[in-house]
XYZ file of C-alpha atoms in Angstrom:
190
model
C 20.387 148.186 277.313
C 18.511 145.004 277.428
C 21.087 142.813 276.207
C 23.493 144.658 278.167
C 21.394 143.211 281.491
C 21.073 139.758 279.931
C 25.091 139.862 279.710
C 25.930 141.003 282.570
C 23.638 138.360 284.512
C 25.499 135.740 282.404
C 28.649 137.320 282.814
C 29.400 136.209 279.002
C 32.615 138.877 279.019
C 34.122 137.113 282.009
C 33.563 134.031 280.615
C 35.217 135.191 277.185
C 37.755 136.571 279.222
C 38.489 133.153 281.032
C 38.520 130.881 277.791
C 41.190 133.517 276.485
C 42.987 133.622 279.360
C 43.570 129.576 279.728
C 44.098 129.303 275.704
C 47.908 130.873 274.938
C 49.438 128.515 277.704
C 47.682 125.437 275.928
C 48.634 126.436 272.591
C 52.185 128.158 272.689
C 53.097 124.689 275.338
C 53.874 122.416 272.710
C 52.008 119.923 274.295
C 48.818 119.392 273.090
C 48.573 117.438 269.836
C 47.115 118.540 266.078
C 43.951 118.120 266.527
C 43.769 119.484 270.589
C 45.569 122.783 268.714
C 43.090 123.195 265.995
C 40.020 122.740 268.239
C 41.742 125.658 270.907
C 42.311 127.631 267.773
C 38.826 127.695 266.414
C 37.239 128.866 269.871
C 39.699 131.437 269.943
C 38.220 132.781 266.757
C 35.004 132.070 268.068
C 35.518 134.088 270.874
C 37.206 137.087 269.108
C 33.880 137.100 266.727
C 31.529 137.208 269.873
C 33.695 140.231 271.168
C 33.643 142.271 268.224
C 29.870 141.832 267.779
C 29.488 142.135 271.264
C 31.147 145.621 271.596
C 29.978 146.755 268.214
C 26.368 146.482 270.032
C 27.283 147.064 273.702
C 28.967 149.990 275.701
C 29.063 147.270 278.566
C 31.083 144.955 276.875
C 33.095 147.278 274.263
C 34.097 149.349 278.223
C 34.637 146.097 279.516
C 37.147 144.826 276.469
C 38.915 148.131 276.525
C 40.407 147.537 279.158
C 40.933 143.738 278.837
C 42.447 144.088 275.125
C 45.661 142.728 276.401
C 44.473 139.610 276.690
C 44.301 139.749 272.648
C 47.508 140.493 272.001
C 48.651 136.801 272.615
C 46.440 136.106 269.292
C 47.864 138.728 266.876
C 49.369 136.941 263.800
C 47.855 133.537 264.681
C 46.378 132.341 261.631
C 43.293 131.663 261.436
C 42.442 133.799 264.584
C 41.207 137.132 263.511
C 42.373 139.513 267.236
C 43.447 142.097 264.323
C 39.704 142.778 263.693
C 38.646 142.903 267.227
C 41.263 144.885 268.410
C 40.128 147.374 266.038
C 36.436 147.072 266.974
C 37.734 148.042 270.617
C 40.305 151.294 269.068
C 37.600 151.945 266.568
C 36.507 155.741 267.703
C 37.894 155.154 271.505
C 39.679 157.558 272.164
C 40.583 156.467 275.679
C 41.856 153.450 274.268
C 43.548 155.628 271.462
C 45.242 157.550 273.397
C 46.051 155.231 276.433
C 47.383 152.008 274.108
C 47.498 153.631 270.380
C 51.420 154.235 269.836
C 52.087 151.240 271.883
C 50.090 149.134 269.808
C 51.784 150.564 266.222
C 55.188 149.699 267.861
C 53.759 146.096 268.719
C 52.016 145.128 265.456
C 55.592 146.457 263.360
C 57.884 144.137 265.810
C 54.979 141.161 264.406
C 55.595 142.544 260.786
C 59.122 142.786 261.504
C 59.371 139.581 263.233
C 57.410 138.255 260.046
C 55.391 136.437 261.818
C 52.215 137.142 259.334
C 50.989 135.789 256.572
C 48.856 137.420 253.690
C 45.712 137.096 255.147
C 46.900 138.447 258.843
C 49.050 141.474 257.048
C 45.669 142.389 255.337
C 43.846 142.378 258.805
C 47.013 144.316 260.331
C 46.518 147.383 257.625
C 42.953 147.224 258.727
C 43.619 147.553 261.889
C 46.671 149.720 261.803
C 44.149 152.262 259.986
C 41.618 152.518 263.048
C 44.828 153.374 265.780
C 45.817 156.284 262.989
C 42.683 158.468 263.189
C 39.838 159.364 266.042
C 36.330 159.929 264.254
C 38.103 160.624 260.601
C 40.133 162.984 261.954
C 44.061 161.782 261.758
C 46.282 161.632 264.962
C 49.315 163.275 264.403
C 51.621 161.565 266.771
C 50.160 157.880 265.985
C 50.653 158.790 262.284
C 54.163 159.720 262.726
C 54.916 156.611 264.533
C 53.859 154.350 261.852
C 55.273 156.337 259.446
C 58.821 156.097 261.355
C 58.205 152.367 261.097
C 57.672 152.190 257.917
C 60.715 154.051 256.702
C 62.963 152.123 259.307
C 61.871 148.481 258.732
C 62.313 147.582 255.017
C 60.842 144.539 256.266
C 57.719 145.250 257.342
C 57.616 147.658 253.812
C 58.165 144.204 252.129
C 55.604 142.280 254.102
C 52.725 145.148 253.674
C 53.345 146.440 250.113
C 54.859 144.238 247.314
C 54.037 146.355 244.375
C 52.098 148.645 242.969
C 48.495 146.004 242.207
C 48.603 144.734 245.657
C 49.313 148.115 247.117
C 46.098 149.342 244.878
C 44.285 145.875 245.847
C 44.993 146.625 249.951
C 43.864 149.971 250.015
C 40.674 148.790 248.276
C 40.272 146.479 250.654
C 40.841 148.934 253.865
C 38.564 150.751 252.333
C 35.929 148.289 251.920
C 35.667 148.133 248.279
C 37.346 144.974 248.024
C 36.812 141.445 249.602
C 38.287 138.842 247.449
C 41.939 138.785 245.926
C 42.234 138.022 242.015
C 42.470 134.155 242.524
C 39.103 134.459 244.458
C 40.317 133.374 247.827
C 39.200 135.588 250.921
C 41.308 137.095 253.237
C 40.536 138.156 256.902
């Protein structure tokens, strides 16, 4: 509750919310050079880290997000930008959000797949968050399930991109499920 007060007084979610906002146009313009690019990128990442711990430990902030989670969207598939995870801290047992953006967002991350427009590391972070928009509080949802399920069985791309064979398909559901961080070369993925 304390923190809560602190935030709100500093308005840190706003101020999250306004770096985000002024970032894609910079970025996706084409006119900012190398190292302009990677400096945007990395407070982009910054920013989706403060989120996620912020509504992790926050109703304020994790009501406030839930209904600015658009904003996050413009991220998805950026490497070395992590929305994936942060979009799932904000569906993660919501079921307003759930329910209100939950098919919507299946549709939107298979069109990325689809699009290929994600590399190992964001594919990984995809099934990860993928898995929080398929149940509410362990419990599956039917209709979200079905969805992805649809998209898996019509996109034999997005079946390529998220499941190669049978050691990576082992290797990715140990790593949804937590028991897994590192792949077998030893290099992380996010």
């Amino acid at each position: 509750e304390e923190l809560s007060h602190v935030m709100q007084v500093l308005q840190i979610d706003s101020i999250l919310l306004s770096l985000l906002t002024s970032c894609p146009t910079a970025l996706h313009s084409g006119l900012v050079d190398a190292e302009t690019e990677e400096c945007l990128t990395k407070m982009v990442s910054v920013c989706c880290s403060v989120i996620s711990t912020l509504c992790s430990s926050s109703a304020t902030s994790h009501e406030y997000w839930s209904g600015h989670a658009e904003v996050l969207w413009q991220f998805v598939g950026t490497p070395s930008v992590d929305a994936e995870s942060t979009l799932a801290v904000i569906a993660a047992d919501n079921l307003d959000v759930l329910s209100k953006h939950g098919k919507e967002w299946i549709s939107r991350y298979f069109r990325l797949v689809g699009e290929n427009k994600s590399g190992p590391g964001v594919t990984v972070r995809g099934l990860k968050f993928l898995t929080r928009l398929l149940t509410y509080k362990g419990t599956s949802m039917p209709e979200h399930n079905v969805r992805a399920l649809a998209y898996f069985e019509d996109q034999e791309r997005a079946m390529e991109a998220l499941m190669k064979g049978d050691d990576e398909w082992d290797r990715r559901i140990a790593l949804m499920k937590g028991e897994a961080h590192l792949d077998q070369k030893g290099s992380s993925e996010n």
